[in-house]
Short mmCIF file of C-alpha atoms in Angstrom, two decimals:
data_model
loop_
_atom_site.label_atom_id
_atom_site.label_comp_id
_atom_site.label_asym_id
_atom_site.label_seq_id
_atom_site.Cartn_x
_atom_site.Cartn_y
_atom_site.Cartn_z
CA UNK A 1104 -18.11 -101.08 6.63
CA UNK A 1105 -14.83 -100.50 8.60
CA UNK A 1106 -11.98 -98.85 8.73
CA UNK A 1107 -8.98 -100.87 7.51
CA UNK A 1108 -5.50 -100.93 9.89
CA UNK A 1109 -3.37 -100.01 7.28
CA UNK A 1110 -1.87 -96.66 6.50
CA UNK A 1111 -1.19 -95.51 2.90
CA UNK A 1112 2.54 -94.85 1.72
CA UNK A 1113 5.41 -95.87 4.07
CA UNK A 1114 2.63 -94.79 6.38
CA UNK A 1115 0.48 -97.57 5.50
CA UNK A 1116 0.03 -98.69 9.04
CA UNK A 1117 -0.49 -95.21 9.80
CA UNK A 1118 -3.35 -93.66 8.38
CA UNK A 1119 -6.08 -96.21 7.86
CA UNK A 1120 -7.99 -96.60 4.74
CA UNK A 1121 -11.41 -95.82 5.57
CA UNK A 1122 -14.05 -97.53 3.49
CA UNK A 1123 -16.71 -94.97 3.61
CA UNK A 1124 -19.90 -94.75 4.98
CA UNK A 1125 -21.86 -92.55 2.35
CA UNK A 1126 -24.93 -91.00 2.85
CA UNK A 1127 -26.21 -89.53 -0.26
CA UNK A 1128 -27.74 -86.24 -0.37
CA UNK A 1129 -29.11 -84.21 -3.08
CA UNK A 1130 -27.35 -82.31 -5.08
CA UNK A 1131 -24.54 -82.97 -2.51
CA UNK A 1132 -22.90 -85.53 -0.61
CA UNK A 1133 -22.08 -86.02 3.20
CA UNK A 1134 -18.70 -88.01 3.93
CA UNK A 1135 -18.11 -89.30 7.71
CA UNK A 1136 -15.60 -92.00 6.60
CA UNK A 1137 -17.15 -94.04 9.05
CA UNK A 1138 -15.42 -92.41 12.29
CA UNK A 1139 -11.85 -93.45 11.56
CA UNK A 1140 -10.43 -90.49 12.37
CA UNK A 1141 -11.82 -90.25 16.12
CA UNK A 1142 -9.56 -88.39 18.34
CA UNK A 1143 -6.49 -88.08 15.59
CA UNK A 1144 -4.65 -84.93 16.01
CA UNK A 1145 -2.57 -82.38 13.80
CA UNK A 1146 0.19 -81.29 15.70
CA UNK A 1147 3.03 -78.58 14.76
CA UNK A 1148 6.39 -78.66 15.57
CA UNK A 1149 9.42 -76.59 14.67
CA UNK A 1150 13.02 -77.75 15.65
CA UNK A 1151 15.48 -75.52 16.67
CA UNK A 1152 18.60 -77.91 16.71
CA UNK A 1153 19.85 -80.63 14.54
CA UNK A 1154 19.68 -82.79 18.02
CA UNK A 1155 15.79 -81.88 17.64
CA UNK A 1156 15.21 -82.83 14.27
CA UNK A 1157 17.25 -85.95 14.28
CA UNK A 1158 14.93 -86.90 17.42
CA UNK A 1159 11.83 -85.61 15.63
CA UNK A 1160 12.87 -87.97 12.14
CA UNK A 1161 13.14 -91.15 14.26
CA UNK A 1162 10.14 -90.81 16.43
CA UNK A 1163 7.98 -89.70 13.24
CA UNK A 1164 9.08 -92.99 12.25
CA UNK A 1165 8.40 -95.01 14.95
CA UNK A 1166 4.82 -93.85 14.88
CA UNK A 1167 4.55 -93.35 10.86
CA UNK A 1168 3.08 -90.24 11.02
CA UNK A 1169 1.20 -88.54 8.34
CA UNK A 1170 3.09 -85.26 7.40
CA UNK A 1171 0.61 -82.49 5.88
CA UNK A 1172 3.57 -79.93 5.80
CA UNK A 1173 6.53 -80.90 4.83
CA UNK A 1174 5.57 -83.71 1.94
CA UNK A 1175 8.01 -86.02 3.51
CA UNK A 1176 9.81 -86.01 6.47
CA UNK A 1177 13.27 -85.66 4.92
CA UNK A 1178 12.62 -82.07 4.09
CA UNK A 1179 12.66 -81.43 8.07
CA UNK A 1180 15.23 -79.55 8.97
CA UNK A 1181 16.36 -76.75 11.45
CA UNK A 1182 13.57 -74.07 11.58
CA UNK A 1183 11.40 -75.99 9.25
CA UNK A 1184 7.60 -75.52 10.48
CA UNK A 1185 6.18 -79.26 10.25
CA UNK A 1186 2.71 -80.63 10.51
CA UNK A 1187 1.74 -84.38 11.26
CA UNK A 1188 -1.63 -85.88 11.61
CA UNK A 1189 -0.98 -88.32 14.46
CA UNK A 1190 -3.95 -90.92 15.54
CA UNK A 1191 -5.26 -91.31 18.58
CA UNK A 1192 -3.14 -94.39 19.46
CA UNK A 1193 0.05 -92.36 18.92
CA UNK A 1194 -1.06 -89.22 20.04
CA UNK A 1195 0.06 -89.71 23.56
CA UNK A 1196 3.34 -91.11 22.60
CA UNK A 1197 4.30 -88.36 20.30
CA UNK A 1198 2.74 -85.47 22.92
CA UNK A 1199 4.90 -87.49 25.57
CA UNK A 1200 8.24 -86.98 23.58
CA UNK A 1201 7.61 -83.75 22.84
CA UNK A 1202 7.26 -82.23 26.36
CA UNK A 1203 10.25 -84.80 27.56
CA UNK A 1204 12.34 -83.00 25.10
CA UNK A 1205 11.61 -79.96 25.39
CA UNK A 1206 10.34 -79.37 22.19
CA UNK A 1207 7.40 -76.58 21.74
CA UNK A 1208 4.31 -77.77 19.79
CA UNK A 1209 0.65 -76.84 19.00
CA UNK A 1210 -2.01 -78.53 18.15
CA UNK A 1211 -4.39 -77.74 15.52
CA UNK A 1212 -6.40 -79.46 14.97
CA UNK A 1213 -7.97 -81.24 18.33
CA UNK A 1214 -10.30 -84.21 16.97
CA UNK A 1215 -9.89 -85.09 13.11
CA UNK A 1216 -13.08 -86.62 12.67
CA UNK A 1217 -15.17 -83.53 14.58
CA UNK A 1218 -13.59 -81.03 12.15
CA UNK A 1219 -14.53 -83.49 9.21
CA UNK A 1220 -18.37 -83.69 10.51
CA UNK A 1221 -18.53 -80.20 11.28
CA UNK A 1222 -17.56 -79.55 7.33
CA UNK A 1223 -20.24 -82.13 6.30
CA UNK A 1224 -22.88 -80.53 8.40
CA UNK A 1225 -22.27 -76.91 6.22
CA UNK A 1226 -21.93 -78.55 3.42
CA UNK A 1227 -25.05 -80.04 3.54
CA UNK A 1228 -26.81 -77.08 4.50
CA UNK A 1229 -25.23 -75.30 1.78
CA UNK A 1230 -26.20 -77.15 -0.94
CA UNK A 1231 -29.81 -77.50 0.56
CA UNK A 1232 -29.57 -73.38 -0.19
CA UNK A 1233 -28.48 -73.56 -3.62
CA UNK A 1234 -31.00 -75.80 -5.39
CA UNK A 1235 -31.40 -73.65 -8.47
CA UNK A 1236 -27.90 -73.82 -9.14
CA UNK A 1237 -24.41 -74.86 -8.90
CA UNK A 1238 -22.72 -74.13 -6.18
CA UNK A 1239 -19.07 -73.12 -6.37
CA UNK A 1240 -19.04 -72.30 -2.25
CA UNK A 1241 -18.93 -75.93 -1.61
CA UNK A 1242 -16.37 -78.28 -2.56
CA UNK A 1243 -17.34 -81.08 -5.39
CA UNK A 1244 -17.14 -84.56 -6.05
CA UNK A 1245 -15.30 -85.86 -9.19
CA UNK A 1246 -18.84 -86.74 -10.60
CA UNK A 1247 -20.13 -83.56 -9.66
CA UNK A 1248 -17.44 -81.82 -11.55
CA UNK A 1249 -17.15 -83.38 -14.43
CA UNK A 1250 -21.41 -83.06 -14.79
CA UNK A 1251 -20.51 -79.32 -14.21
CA UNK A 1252 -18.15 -79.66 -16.93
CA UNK A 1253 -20.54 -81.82 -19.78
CA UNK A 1254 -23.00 -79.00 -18.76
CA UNK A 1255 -21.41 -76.08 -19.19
CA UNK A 1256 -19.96 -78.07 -22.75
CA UNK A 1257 -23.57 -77.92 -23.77
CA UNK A 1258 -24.87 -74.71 -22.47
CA UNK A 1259 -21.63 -71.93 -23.44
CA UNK A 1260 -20.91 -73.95 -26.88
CA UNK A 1261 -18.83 -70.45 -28.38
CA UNK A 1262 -16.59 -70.02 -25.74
CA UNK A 1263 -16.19 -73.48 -24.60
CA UNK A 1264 -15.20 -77.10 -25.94
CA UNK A 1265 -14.65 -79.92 -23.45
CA UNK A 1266 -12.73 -82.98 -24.83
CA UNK A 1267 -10.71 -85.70 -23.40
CA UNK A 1268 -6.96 -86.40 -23.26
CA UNK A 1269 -6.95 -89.99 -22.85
CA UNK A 1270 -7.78 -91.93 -19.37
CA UNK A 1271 -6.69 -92.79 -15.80
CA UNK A 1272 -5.27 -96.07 -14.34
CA UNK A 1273 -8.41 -96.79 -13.47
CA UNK A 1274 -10.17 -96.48 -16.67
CA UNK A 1275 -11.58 -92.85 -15.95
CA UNK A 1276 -11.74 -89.96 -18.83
CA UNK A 1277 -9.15 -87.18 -18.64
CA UNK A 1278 -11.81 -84.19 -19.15
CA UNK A 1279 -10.08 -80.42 -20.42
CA UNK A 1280 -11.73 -77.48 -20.48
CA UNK A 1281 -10.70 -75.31 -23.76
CA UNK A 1282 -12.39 -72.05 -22.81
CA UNK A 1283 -11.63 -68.64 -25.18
CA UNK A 1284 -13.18 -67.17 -28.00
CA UNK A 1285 -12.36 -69.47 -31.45
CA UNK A 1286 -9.60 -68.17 -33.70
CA UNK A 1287 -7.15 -70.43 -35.59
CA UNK A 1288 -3.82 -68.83 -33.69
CA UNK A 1289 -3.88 -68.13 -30.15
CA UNK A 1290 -1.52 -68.54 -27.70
CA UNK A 1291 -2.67 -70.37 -24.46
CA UNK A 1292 -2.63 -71.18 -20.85
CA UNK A 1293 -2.57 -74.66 -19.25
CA UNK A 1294 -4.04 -74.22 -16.01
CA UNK A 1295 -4.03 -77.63 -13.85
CA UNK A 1296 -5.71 -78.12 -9.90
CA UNK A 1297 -5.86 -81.47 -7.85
CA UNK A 1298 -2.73 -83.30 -8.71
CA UNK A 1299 -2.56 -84.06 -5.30
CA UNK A 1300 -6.04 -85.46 -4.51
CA UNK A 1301 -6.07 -84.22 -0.55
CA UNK A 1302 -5.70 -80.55 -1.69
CA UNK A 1303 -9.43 -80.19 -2.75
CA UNK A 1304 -9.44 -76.43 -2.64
CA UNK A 1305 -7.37 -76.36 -5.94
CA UNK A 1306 -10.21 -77.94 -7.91
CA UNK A 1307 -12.51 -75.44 -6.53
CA UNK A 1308 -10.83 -72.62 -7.47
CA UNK A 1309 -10.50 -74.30 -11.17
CA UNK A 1310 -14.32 -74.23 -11.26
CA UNK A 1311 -14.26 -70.73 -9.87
CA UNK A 1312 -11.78 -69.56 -12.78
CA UNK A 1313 -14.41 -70.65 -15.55
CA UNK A 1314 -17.26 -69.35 -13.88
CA UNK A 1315 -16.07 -65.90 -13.55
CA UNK A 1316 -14.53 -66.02 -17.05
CA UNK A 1317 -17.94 -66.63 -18.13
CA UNK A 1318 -20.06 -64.51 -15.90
CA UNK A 1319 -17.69 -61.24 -16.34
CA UNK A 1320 -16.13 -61.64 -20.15
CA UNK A 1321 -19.03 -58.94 -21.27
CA UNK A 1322 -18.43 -56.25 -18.22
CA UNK A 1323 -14.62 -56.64 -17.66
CA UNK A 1324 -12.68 -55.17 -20.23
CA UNK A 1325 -9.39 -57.48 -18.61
CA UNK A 1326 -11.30 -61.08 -19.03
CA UNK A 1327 -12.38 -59.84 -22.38
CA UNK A 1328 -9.05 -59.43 -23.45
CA UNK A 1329 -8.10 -62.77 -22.47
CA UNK A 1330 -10.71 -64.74 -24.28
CA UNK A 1331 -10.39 -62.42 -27.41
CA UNK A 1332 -6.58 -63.10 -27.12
CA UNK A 1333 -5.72 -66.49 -25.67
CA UNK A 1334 -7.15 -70.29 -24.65
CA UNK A 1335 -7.50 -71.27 -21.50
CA UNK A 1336 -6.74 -74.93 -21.58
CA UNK A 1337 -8.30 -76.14 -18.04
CA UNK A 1338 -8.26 -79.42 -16.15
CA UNK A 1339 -10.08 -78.89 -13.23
CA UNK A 1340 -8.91 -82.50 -11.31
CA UNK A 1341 -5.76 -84.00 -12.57
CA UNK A 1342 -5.45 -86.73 -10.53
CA UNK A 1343 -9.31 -88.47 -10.83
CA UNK A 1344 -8.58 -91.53 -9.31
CA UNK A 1345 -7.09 -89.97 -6.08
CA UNK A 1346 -9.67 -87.46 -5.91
CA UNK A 1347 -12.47 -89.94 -6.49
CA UNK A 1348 -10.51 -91.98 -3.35
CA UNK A 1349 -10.18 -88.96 -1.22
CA UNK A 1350 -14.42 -88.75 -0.84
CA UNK A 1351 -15.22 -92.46 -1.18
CA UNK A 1352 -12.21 -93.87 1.41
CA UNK A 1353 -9.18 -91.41 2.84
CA UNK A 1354 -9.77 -88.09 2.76
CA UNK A 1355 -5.87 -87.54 3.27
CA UNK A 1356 -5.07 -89.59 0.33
CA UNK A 1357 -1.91 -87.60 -1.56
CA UNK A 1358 -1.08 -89.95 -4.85
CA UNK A 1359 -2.26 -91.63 -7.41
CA UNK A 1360 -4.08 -95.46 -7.50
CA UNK A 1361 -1.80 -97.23 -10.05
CA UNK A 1362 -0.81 -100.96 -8.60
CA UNK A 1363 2.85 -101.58 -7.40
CA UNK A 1364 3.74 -105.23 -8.47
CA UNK A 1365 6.42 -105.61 -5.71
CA UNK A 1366 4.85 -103.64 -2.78
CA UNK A 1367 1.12 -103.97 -1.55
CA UNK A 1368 1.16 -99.56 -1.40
CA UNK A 1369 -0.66 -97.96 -4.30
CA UNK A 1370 0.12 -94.89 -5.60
CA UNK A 1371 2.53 -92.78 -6.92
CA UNK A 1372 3.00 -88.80 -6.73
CA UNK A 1373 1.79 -87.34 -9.55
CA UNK A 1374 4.13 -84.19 -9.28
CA UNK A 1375 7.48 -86.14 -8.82
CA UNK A 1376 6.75 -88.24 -12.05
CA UNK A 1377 7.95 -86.14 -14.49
CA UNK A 1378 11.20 -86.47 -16.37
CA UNK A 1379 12.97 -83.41 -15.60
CA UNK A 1380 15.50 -84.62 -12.58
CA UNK A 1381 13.27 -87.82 -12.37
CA UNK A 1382 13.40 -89.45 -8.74
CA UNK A 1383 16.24 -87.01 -7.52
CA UNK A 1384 16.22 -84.81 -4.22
CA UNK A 1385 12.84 -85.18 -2.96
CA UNK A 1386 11.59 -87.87 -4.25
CA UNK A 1387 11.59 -90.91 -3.19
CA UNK A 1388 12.10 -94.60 -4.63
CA UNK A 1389 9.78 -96.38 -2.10
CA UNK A 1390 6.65 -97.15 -3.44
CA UNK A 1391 5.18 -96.57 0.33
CA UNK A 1392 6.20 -93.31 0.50
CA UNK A 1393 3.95 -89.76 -0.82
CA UNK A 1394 6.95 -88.30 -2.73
CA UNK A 1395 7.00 -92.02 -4.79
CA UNK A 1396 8.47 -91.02 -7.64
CA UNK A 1397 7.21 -93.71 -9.83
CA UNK A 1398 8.89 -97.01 -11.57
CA UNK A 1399 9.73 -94.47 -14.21
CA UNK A 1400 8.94 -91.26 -15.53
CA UNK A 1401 5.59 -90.87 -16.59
CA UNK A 1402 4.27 -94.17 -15.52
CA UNK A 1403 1.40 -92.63 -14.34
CA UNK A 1404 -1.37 -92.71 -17.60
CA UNK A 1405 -2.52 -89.42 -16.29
CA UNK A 1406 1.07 -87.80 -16.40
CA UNK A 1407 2.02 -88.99 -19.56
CA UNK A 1408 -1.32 -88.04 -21.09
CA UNK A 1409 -0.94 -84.33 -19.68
CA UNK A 1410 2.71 -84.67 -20.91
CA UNK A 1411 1.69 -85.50 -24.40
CA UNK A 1412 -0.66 -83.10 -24.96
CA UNK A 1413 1.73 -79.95 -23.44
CA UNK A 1414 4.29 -81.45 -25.67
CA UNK A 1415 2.16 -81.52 -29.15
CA UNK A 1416 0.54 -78.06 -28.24
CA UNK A 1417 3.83 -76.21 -26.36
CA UNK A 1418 4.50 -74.07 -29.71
CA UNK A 1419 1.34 -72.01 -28.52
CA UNK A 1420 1.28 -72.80 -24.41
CA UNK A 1421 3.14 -69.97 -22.94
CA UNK A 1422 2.06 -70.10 -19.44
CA UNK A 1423 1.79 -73.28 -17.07
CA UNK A 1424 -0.07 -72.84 -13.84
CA UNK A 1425 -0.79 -75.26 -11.28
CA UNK A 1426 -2.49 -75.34 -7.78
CA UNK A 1427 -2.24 -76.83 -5.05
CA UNK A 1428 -2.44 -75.69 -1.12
CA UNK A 1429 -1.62 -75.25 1.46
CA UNK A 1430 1.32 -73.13 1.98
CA UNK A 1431 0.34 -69.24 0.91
CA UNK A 1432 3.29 -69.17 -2.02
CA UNK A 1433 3.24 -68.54 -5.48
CA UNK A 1434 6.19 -70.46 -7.02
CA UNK A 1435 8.05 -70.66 -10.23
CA UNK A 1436 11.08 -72.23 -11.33
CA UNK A 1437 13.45 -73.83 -10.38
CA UNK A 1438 12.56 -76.61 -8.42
CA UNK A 1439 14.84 -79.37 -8.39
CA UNK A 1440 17.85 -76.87 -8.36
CA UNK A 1441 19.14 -73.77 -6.59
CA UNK A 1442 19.91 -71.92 -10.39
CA UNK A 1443 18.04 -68.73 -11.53
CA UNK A 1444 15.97 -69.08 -14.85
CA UNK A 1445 16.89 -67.22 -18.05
CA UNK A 1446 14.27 -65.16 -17.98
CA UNK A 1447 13.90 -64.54 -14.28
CA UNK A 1448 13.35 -60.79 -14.52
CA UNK A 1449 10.40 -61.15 -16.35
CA UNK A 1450 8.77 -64.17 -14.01
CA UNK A 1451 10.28 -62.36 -11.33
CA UNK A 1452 8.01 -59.18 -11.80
CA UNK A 1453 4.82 -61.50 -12.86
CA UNK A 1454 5.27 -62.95 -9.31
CA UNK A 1455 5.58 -59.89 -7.50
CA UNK A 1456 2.42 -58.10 -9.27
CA UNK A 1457 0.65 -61.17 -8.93
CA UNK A 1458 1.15 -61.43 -5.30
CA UNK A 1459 0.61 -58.07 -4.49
CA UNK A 1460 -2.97 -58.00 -6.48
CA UNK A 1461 -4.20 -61.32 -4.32
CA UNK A 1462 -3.25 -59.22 -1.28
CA UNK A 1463 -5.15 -55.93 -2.16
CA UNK A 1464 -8.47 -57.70 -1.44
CA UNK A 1465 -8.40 -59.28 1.83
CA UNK A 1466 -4.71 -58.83 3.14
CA UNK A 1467 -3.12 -62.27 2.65
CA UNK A 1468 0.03 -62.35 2.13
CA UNK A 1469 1.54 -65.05 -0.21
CA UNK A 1470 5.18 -65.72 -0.22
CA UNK A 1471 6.86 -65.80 -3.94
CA UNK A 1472 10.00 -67.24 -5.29
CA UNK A 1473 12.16 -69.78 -6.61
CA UNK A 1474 10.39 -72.95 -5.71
CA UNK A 1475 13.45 -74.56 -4.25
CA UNK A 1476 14.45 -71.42 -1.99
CA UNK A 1477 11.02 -70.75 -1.12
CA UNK A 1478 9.47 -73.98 -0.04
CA UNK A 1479 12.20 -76.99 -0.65
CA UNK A 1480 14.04 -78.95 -3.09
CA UNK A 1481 11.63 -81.35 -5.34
CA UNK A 1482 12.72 -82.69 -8.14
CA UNK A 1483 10.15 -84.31 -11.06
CA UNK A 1484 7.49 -81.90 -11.02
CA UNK A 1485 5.35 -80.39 -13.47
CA UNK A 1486 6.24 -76.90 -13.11
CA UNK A 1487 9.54 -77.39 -13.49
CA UNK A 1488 8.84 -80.25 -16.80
CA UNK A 1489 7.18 -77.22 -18.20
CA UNK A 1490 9.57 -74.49 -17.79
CA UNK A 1491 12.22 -76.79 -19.39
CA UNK A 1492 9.85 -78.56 -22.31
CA UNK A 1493 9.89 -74.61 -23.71
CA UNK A 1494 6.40 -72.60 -21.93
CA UNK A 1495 8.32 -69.76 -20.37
CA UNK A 1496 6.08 -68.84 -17.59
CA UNK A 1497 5.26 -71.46 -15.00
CA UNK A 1498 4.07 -70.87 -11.79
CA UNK A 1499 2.50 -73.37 -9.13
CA UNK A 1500 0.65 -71.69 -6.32
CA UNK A 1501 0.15 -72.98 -3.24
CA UNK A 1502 -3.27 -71.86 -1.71
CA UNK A 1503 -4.75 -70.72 1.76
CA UNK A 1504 -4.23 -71.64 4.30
CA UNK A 1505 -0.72 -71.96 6.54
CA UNK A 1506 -1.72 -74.25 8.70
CA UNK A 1507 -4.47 -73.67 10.77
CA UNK A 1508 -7.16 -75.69 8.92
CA UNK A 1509 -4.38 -77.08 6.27
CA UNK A 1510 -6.27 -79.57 3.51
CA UNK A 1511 -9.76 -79.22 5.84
CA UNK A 1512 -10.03 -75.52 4.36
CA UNK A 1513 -13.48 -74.52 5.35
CA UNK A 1514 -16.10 -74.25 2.45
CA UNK A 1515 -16.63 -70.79 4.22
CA UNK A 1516 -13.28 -70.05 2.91
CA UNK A 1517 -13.53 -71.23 -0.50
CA UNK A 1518 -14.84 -67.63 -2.16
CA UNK A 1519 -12.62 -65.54 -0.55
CA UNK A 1520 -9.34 -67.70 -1.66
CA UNK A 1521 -10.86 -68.17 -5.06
CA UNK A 1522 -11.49 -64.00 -5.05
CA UNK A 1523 -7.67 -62.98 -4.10
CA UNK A 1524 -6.38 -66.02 -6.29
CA UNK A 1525 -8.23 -64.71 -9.16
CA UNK A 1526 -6.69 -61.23 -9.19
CA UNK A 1527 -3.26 -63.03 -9.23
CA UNK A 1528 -3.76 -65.01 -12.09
CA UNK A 1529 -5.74 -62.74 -14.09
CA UNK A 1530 -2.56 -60.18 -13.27
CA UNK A 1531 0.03 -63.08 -14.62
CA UNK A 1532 -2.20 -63.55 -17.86
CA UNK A 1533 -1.98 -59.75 -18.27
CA UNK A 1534 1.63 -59.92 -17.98
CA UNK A 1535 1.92 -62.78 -20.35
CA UNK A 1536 0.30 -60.43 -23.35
CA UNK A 1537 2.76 -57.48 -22.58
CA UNK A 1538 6.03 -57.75 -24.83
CA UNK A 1539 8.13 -59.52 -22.08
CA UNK A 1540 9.19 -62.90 -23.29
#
């Protein structure tokens, strides 16, 4: 086993495909990707001048960094806080040009691969704890997940149904979630984590949604309401392939694992595929890049399957919600324009209660707002398909943290997110049966 030199996107002699060396551990796994991310760095910059960030743009690629905040490196602008995993062979370089030009940085994260063993050492000893059950502390592997899911299919039959909506490039099943109490006509919520495979705290939190659904429906009078009163339509990975890559290969894998018949990159980003402004401002036609918006829209199998099934059911969807990390923001549209929605008072006040619950428990403060004002201009995305395909409330948070640990969240940091994030959701579900449209 080695680690490949090639990088993936534009990137792809940047961040080398590591084929993984697995050691197998019951009931969990322990990733160390082989050591191919000895001595890489995250670094954060912000530039003050347009001097700065037209420097910063052609050094980043020279050295084809990875960026882990901004999604691509033509968001970087004046004031924009940007974080790039460097390797150790370009560390130097990069460190180098910073200090020449004056630029202030930080580093976050020192050594890649010590932060990735220290995770695998507390994962391990967490699951080693939690034999006699499943453990939502720790983050999951796509076969680990969707076991949790055929489980819980057999063992909470009334207020859940788990059924498939068609399968991924790579031949794996689409699994959703239908959780709520039966009743012919309900309305429902489509709630979607791990489009971007990297972001693995979104999945978690999915898991963590059902699980308190179905531990506190009988005590709380608030999640009783929502299963008497709505479906929870849930798909706890989205993008399976790219997750499944992310543990086996490159833990910082962003896109999808569909074949490009011109370029040797794979991949395509799953939340710029969607036709609603397909492949405008940011998103990008080059099949090496991590905004790659696709050959077309909805050339991905697992877009176009989501698609079809928001489409056939949207009469009754009346909430979208997706999650991703890391930013702290809870978003809404639009997204691939500055414009305010028709029925912004209404989203408007969803956002702000919702915010202001997740805070109330541990003191985090989330940003909300129009996607495009609040973290950039993307066009393609889900969020923004929805809103426009007729579900009138669509939000897509982005989850702890802001940059310290950025997609290496701690699994010590996995219930207190899911806690806060719960409040918020359950308070934009509340909303959503009030009489505001």
């Amino acid at each position: 086993m080695k680690c490949l030199g090639k990088r993936r996107g534009r990137a792809a002699a940047f961040l080398p495909l590591c084929w993984l060396f697995l050691k197998v551990l019951q009931p969990g796994h322990s990733h160390l990707y082989n050591n191919c991310y000895a001595g890489d760095k995250v670094i954060r910059f912000i530039p003050k001048t347009e001097e700065e960030v037209y420097a910063l743009k052609k050094i980043s690629h020279q050295l084809k960094v990875d960026l882990w905040q901004p999604s691509s490196i033509s968001y970087v602008s004046e004031g924009t806080v940007t974080d790039v995993h460097i390797p150790q062979n370009g560390s130097r370089a990069l460190l180098a040009f910073l200090q020449e030009a004056n630029i202030h940085y930080k580093i976050l994260i020192e050594d890649l691969q010590k932060t990735l063993e220290k995770g695998s050492n507390l994962q391990t000893q967490r699951n080693r704890r939690s034999l006699s059950g499943y453990n939502y502390e720790v983050y999951h592997s796509l076969e680990e997940i969707q076991n949790w899911m055929h489980h819980l299919n057999k063992t909470h039959s009334g207020l859940i149904h788990m059924f498939s909506i068609g399968r991924s490039y790579e031949g794996r099943s689409l699994f959703i979630l239908k959780l709520g109490r039966r009743s012919r006509l309900k309305r429902a919520v489509w709630i979607d984590c791990g489009i971007h495979a990297r972001e693995w705290i979104g999945p978690a939190f999915c898991q963590w949604f059902v699980k308190e659904a179905l531990l506190t429906h009988k005590s709380d009078p608030a999640m009783r309401k929502m299963l008497n009163h709505l479906y929870f339509y849930i798909m706890p990975v989205f993008n399976v392939d790219g997750y499944h890559f992310s543990w086996t290969n490159d833990r910082f894998w962003r896109k999808t694992r569909s074949r490009n018949s011109r370029f040797r990159c794979r991949g395509v980003d799953a939340n710029r595929n969607w036709k609603v402004k397909w492949c405008d401002e940011g998103a990008s036609m080059h099949p090496c890049d991590d905004t790659y918006c696709g050959p077309f829209p909805e050339s991905e199998p697992e877009v176009k399957a989501v698609a079809n099934f928001l489409r056939k059911h949207r009469k009754h969807i009346r909430a979208y919600l997706s999650f991703h990390a890391y930013a702290q923001m809870l978003l809404y549209p639009y997204s691939y324009k500055y414009a305010t929605i028709p029925n912004f008072s209404c989203v408007e006040s969803a956002a702000f209660k919702a915010v202001n619950a997740l805070q109330s428990v541990y003191g985090v403060r989330y940003r909300y707002g129009p996607a495009s004002t609040t973290l950039y201009v993307s066009s393609g995305s889900s969020m923004d398909w929805a809103y426009k395909n007729g579900i009138p409330y669509a939000f897509a948070f982005e989850l702890r943290d802001t940059g310290h640990f950025g997609f290496l969240l701690p699994e010590m940091l996995i219930k207190p997110t899911c806690t806060e994030t719960m409040l918020a959701v359950k308070n934009i579900t509340m909303h959503l049966l009030k009489k505001c449209p």
